[in-house]
Tab-separated table of N, CA and C and ligand atoms in Angstrom:
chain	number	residue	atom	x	y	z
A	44	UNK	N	242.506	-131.949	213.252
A	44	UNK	CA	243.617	-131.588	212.368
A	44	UNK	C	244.716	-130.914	213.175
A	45	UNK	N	245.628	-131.394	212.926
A	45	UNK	CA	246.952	-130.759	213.670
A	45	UNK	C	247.731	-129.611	212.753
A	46	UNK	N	247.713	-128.945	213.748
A	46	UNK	CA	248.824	-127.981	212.747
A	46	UNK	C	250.243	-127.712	214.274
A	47	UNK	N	251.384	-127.246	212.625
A	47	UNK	CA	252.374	-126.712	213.437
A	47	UNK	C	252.747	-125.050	213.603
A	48	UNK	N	252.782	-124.426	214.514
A	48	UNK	CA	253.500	-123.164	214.366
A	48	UNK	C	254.713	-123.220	215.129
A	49	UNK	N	255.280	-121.736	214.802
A	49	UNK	CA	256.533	-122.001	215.639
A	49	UNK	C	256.190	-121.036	216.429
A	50	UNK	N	257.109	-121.077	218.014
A	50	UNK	CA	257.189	-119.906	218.943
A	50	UNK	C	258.379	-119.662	219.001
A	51	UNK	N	257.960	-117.887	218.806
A	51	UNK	CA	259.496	-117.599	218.638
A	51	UNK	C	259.625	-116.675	220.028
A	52	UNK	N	260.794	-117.127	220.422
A	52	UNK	CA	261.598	-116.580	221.999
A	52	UNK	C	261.632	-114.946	221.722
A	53	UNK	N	262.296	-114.792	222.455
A	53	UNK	CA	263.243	-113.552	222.981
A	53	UNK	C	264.013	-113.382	222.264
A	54	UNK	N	264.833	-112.226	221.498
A	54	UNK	CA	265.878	-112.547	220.417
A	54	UNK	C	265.526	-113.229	218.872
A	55	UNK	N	264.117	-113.807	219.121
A	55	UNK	CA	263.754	-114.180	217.916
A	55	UNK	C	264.365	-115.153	217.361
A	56	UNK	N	264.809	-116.427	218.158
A	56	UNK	CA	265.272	-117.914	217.777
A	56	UNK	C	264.063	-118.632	218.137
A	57	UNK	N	263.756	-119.440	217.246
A	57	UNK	CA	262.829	-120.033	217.352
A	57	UNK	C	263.518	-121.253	219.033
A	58	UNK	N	262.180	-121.387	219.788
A	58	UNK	CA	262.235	-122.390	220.924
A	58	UNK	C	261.801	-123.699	221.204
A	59	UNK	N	260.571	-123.362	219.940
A	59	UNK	CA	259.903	-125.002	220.072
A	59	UNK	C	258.593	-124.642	218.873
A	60	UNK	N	258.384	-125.502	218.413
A	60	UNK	CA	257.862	-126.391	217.769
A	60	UNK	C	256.395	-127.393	218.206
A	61	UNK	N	255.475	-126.312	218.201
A	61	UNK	CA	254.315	-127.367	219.089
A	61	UNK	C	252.909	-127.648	218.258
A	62	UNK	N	252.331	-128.679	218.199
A	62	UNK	CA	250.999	-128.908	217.782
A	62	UNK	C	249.801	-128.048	218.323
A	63	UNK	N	248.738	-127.197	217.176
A	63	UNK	CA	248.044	-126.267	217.962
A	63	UNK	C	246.912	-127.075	217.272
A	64	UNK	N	245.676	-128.119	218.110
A	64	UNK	CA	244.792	-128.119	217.490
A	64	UNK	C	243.547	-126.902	217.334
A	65	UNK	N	242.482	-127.291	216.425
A	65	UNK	CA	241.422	-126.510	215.237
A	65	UNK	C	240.722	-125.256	216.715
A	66	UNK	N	240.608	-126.333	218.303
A	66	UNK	CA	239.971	-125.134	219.034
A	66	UNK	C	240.760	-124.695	219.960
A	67	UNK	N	242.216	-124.738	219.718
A	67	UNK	CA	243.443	-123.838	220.746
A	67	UNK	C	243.583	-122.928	219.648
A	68	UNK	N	243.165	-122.588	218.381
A	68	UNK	CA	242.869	-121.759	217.434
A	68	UNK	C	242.298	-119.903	217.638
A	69	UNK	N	241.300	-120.840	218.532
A	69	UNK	CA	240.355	-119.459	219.178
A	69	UNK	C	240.543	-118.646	219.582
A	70	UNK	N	240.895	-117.276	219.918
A	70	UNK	CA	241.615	-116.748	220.834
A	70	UNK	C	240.655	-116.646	222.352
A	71	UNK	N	241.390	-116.855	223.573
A	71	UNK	CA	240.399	-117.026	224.474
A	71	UNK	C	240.486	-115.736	225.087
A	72	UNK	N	239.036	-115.493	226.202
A	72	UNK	CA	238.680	-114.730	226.296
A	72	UNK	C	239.198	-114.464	228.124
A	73	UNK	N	239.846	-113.472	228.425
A	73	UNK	CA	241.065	-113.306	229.324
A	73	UNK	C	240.011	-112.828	230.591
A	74	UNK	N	239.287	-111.882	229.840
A	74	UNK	CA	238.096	-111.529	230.947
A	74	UNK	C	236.857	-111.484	229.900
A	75	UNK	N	236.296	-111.678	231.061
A	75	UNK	CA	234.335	-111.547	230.319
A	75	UNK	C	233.509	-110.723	231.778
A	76	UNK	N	232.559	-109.968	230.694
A	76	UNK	CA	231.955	-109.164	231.411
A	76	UNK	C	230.660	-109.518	231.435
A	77	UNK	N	230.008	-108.810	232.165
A	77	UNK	CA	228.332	-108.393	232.108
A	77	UNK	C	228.120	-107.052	232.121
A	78	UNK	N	226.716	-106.632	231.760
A	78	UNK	CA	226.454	-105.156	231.607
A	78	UNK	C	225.417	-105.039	232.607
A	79	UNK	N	225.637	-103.872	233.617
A	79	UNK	CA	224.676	-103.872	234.930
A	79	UNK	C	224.741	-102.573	234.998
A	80	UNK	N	223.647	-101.718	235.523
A	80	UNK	CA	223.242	-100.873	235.709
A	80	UNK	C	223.520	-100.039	237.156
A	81	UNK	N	224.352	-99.196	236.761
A	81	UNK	CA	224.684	-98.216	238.384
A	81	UNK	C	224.673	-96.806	238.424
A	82	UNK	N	223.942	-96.649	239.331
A	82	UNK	CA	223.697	-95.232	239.933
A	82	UNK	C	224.952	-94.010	240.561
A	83	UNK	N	225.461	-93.525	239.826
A	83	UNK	CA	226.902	-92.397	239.816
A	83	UNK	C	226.394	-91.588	240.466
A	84	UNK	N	226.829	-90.787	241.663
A	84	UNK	CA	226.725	-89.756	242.773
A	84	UNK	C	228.004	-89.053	242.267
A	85	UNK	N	227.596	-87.733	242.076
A	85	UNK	CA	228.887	-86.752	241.941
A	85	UNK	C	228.446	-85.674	242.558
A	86	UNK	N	229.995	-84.699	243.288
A	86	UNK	CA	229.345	-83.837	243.998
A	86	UNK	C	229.512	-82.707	243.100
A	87	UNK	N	228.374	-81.296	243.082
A	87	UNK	CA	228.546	-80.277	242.688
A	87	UNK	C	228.324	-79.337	243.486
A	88	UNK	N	228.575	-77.894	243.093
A	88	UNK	CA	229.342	-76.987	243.950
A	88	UNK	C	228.631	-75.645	243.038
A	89	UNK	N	227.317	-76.028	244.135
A	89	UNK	CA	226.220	-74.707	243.352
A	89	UNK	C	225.957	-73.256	244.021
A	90	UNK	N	226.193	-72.154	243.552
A	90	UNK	CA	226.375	-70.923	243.977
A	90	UNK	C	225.142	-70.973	245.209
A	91	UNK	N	225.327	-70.250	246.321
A	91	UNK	CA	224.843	-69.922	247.540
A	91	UNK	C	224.589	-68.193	247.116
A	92	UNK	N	225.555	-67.543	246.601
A	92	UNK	CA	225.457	-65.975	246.524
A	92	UNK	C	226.380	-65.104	245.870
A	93	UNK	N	225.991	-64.625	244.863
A	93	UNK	CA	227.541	-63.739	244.279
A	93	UNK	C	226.992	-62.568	243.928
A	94	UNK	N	228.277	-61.411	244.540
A	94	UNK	CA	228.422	-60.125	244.987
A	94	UNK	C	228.875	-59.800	243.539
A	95	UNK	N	228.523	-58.697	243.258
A	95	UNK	CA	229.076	-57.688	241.934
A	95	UNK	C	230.127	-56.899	242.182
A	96	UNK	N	231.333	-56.666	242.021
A	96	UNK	CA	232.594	-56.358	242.187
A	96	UNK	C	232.585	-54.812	242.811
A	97	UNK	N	231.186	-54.077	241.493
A	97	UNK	CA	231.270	-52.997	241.047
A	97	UNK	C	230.337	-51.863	241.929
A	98	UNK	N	229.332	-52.739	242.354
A	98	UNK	CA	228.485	-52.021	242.811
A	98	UNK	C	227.972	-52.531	244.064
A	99	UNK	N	228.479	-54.199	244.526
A	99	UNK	CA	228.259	-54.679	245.639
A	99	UNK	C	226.940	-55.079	246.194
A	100	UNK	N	226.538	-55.601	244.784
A	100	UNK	CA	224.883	-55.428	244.961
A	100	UNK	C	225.433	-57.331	245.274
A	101	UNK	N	224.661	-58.096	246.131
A	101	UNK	CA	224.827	-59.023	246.814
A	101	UNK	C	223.299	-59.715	246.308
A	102	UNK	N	223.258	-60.969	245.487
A	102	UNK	CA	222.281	-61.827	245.587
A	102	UNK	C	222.311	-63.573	246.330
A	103	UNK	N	221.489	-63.403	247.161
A	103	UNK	CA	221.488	-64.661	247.831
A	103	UNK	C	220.882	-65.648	247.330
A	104	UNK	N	221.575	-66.828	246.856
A	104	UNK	CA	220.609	-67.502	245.717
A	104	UNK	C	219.556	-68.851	246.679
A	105	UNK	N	218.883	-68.889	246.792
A	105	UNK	CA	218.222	-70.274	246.997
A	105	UNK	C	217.019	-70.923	246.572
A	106	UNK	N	216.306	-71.810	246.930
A	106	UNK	CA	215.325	-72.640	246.204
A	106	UNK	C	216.418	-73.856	245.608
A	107	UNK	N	215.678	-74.204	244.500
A	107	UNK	CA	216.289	-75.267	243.157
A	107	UNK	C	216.959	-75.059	242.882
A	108	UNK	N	217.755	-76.266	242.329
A	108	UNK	CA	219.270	-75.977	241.866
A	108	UNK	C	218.749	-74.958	240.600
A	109	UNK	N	217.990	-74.817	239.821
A	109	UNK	CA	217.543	-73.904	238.310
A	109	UNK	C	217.585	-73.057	239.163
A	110	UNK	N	216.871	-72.325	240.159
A	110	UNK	CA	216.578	-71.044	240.180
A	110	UNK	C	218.175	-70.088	241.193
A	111	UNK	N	218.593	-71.705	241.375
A	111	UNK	CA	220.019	-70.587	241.733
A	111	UNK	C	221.063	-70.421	241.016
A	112	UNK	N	220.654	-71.229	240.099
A	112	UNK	CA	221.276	-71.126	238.621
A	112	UNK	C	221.030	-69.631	237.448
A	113	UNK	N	219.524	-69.871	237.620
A	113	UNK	CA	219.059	-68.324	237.304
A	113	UNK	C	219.392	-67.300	237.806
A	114	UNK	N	219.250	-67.221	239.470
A	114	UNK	CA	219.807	-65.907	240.027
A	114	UNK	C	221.537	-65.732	239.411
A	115	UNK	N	222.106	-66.877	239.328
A	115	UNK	CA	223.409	-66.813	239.302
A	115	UNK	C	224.004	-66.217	238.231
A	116	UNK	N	223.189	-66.059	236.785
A	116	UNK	CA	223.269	-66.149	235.825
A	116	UNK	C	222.433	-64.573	235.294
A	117	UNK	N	222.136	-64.203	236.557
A	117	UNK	CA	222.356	-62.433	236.325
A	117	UNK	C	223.073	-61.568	236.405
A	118	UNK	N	224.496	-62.454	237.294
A	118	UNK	CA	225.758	-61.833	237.039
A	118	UNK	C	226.762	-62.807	236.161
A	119	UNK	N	227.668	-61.713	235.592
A	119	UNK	CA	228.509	-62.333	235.346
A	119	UNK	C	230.043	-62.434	235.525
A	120	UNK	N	230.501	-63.891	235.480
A	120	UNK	CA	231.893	-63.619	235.614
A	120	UNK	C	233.420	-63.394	234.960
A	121	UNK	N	233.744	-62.668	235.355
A	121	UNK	CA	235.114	-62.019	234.360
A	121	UNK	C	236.166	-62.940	234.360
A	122	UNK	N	237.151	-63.521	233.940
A	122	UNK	CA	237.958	-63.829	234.090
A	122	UNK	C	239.267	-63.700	232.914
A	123	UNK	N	240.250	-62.816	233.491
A	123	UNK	CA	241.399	-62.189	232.630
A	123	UNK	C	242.708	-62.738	233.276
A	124	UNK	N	243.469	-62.909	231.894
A	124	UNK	CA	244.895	-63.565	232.014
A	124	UNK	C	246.053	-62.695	231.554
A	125	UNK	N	247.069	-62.371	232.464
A	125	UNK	CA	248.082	-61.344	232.009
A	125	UNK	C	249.056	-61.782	231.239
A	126	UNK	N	249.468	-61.868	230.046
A	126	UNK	CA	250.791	-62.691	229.666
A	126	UNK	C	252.085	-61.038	229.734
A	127	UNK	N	253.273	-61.578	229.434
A	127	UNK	CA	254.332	-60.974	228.924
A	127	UNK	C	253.532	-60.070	228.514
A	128	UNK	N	254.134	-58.523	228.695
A	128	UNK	CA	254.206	-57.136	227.845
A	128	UNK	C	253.274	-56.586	228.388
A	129	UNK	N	252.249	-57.125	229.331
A	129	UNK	CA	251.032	-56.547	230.061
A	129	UNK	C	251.331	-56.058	231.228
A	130	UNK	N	251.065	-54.783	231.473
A	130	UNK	CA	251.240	-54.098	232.672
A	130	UNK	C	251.205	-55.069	233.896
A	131	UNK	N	250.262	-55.823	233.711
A	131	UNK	CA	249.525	-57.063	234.656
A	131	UNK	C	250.760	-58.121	234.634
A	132	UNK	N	251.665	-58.069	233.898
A	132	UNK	CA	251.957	-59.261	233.786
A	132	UNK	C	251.974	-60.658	234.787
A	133	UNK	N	251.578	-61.719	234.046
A	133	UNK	CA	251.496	-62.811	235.217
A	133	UNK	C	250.452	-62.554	236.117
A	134	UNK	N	249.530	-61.731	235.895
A	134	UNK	CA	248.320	-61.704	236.733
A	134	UNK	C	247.142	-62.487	236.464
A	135	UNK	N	246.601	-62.949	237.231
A	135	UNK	CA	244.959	-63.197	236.587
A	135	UNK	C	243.926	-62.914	237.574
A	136	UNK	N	243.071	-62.401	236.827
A	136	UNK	CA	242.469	-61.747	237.890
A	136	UNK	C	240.718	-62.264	237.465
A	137	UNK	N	239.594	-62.334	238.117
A	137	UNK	CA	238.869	-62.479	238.133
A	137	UNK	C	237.521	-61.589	239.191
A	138	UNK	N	236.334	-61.234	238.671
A	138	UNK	CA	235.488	-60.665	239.313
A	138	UNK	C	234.359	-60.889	238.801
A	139	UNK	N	232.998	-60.483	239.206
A	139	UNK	CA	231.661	-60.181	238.796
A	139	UNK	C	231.338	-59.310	238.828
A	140	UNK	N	230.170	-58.820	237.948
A	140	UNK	CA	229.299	-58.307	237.207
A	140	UNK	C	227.985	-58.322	237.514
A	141	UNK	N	226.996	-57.487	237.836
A	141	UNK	CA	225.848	-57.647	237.773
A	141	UNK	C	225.122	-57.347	236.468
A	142	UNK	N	224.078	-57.551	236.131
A	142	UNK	CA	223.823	-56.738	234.564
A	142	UNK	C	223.590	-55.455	234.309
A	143	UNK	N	223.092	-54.659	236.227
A	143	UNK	CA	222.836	-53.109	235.405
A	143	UNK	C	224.347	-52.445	235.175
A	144	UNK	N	225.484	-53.168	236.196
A	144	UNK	CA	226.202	-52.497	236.204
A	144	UNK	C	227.425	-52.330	234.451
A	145	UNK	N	226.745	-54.401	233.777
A	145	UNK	CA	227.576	-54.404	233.162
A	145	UNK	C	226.823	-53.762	231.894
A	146	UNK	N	225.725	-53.252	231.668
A	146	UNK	CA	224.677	-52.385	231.245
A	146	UNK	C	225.408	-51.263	230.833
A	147	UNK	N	225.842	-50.657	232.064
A	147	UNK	CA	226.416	-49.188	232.539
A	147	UNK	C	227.956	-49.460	231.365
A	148	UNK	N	228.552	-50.408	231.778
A	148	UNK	CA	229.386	-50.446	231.384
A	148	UNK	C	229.755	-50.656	229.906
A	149	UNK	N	228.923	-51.653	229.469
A	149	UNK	CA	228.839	-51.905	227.417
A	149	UNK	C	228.523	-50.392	226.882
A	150	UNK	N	227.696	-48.841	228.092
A	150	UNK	CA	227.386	-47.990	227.345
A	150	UNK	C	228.822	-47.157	226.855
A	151	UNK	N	229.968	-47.530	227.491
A	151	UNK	CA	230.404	-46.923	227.479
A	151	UNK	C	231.245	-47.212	226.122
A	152	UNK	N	230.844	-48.110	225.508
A	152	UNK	CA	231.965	-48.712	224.657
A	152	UNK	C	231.196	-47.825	223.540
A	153	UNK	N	233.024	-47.548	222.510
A	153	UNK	CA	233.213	-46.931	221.032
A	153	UNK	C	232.055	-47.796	220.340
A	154	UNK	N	232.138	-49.157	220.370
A	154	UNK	CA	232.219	-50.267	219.156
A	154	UNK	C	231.705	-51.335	219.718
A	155	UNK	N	230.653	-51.512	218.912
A	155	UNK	CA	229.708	-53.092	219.402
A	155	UNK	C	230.745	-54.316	219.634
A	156	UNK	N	230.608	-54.693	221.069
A	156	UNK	CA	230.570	-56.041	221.392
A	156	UNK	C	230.148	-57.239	220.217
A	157	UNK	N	230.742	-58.425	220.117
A	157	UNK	CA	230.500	-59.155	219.073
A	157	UNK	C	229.588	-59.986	219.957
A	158	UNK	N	228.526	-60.266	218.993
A	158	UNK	CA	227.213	-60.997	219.114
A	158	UNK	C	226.265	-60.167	219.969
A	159	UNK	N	226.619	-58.568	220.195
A	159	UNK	CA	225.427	-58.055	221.065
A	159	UNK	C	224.275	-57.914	220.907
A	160	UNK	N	222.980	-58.089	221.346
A	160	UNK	CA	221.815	-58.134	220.604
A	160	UNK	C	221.221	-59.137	219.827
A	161	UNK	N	221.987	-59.973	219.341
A	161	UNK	CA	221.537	-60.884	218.233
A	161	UNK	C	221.340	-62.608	219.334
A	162	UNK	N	220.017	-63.353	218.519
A	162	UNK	CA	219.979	-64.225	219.136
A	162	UNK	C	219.828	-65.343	217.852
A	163	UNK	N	218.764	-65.629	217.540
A	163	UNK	CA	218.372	-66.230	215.921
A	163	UNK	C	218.418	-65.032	214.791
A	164	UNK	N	218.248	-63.570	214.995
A	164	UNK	CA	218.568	-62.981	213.955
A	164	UNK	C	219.520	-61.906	214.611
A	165	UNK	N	220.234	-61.647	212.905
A	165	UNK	CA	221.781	-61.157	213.507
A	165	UNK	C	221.202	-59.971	212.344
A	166	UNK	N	221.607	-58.472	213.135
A	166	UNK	CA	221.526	-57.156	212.425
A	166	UNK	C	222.413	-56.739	211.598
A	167	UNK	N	222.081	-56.096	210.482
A	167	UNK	CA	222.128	-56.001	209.200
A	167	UNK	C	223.474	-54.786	209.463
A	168	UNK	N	223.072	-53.943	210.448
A	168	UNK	CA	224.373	-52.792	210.658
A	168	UNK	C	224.587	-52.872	211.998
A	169	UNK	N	225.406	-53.828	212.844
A	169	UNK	CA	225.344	-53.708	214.536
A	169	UNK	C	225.654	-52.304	215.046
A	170	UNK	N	226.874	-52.170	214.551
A	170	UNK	CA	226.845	-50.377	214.998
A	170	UNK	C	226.179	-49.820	215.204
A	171	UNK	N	225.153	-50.145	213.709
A	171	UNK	CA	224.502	-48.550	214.002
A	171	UNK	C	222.945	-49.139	215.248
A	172	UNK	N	222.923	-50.155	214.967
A	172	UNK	CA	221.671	-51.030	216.226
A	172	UNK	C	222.228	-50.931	217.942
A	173	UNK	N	223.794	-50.838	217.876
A	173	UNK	CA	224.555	-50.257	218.682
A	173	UNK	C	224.189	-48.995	219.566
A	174	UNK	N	224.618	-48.073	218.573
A	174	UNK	CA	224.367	-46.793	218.792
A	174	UNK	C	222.921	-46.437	219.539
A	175	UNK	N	221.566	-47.270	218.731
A	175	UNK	CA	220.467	-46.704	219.147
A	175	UNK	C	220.150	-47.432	220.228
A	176	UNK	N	220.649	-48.595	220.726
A	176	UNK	CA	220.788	-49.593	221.842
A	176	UNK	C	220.828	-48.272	222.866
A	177	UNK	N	222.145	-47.668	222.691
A	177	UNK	CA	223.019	-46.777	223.796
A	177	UNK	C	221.907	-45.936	224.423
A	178	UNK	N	221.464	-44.995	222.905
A	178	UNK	CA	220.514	-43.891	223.485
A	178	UNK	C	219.107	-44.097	223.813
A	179	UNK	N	218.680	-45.154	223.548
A	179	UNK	CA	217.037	-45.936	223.892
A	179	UNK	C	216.958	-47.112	224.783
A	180	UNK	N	218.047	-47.854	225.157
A	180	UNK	CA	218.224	-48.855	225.827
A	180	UNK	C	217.265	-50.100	224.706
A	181	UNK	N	216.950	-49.592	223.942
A	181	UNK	CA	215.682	-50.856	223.356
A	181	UNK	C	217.060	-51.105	221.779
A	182	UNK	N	216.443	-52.832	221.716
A	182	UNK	CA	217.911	-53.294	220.458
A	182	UNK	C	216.591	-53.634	219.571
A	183	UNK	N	217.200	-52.840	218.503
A	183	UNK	CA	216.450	-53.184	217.294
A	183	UNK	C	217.362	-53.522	216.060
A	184	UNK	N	217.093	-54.846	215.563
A	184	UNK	CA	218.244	-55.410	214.780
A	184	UNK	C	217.951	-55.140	213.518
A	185	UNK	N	216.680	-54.111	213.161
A	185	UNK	CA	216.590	-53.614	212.017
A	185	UNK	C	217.013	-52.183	211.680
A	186	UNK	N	217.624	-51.811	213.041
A	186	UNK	CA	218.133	-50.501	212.688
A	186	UNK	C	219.104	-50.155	211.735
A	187	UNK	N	218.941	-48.765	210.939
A	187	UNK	CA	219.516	-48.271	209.768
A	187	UNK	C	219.258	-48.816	208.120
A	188	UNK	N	218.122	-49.935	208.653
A	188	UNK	CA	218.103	-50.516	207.520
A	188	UNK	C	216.731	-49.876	206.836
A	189	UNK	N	216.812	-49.895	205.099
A	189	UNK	CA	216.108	-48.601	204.551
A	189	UNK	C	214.689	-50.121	204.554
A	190	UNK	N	213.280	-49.406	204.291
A	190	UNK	CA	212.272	-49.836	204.187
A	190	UNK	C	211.698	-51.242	203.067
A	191	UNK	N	212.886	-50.439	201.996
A	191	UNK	CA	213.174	-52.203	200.971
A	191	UNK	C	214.305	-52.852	201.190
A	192	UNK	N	215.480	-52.875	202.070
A	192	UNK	CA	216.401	-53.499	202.498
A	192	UNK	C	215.304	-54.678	203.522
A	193	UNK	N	214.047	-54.019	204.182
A	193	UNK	CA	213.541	-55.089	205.543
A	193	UNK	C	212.734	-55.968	204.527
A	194	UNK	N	212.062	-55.087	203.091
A	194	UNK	CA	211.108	-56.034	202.372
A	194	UNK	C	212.202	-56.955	201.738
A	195	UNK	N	213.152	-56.701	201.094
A	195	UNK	CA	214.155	-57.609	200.786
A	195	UNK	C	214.394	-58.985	201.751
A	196	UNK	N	214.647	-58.802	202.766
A	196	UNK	CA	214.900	-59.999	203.731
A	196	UNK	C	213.692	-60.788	204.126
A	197	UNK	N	212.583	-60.032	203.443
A	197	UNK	CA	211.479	-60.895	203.793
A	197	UNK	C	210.478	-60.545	204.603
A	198	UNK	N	210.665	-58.824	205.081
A	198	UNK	CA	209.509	-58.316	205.987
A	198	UNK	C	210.407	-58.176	207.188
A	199	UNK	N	209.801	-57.313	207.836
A	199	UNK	CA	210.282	-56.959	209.749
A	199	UNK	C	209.715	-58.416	210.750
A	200	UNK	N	211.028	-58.341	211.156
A	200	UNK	CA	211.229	-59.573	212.146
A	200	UNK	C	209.936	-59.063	213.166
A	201	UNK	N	210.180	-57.730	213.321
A	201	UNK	CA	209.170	-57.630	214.435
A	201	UNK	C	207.535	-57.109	214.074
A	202	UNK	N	207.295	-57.885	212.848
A	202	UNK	CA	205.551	-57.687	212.591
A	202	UNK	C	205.180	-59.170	212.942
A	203	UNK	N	203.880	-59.188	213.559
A	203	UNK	CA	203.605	-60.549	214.269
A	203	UNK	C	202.858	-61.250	212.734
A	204	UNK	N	203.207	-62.725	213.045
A	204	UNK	CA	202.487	-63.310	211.584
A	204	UNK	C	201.084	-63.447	212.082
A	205	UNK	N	200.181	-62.882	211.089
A	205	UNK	CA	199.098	-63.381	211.272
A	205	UNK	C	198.448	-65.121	211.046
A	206	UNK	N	197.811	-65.492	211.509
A	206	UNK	CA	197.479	-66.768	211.115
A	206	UNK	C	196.207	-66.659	210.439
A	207	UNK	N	196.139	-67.735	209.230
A	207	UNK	CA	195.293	-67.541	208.317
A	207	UNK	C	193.698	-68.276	208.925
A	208	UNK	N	192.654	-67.986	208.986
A	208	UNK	CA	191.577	-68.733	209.593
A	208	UNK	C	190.724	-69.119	208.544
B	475	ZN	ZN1	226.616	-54.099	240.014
C-alpha cells in the first residue's frame, strides 16, 4: 500500500511529495545496543590519620578500609561557613574533634544539642536527660519522667524483656 506524505522544508513550504511504503513506516533504529557486564575501578581517598585540633591527640588509622573508617569516625569534623555580618566574614574554616574533647566540650553547653542521646528512642524531657548526662556522664532518656508517665509509654526502655519458656 502506498501512501503519500508531505516533507516539509525549511520555512515550512512544502518540497516534495514522496511515496512512503507500509515498512519505511517503522521508525529505524539509529543505534542498537547490547547489555555487557563491566567492572568500574574508582579511586578513593581513605584517612591514613586525623589529629584533634584541640588536644592534638593524633590517631594513626590502619588495617581495613572499616577499621580506618572506625578509627576515623572517633573524631569528628567541623566544618563552618562565614557569610556577611559575621565577624568571620567570608571565612570557612574547618577542624577536628576527638570525642573526649568534644565530650568536654557539649559539657559546656546551656541547652541540649538536637538529637543528643537519642537513637530509636527519643526522651520525653531532653533537657532535663541533658542536665543529668552533664553531672553523671550516663544518658538516660527516661529522665524526669514520673513512674506512670514510663508505665504510660509502655514500661522502661531499660527493663530487659523476659522471654516466656
Ligand atoms: Zn581532643
Amino acid at each position: 500500500m502506498i501512501n503519500r506524505a508531505r516533507l516539509i522544508g525549511i520555512g515550512g513550504q512544502t518540497t516534495a511529495e514522496m511515496p512512503i511504503n507500509s515498512s519505511e513506516r517503522k521508525a529505524v533504529k539509529m543505534r542498537t545496543y547490547e547489555e555487557k557486564e563491566v567492572v568500574l575501578t574508582r579511586m578513593e581517598r581513605l584517612p591514613l590519620s586525623v589529629t584533634c585540633n584541640k588536644c592534638g591527640k593524633t590517631a594513626g588509622l590502619q588495617g581495613e578500609d572499616y577499621e580506618r573508617e572506625w578509627g576515623a569516625n572517633e573524631f569528628q569534623r567541623f566544618s563552618l561557613h562565614f557569610g556577611y555580618g559575621s565577624r568571620y566574614d567570608m571565612e570557612s574554616w574547618g577542624f577536628d574533634l576527638c570525642e573526649d574533647c568534644l565530650t568536654e566540650l557539649i559539657r559546656t553547653f546551656k541547652h541540649v544539642p538536637d538529637g543528643f542521646g537519642q537513637d530509636c528512642h527519643r526522651a520525653k524531657y531532653p533537657q532535663i536527660m541533658f542536665e543529668k548526662w552533664k553531672e553523671t556522664g550516663i544518658v538516660d532518656l527516661e529522665a524526669g519522667m514520673t513512674p506512670e508517665e514510663i508505665a504510660e509509654d509502655g514500661g522502661s526502655i531499660y527493663v530487659d524483656i523476659e522471654e516466656d519458656e
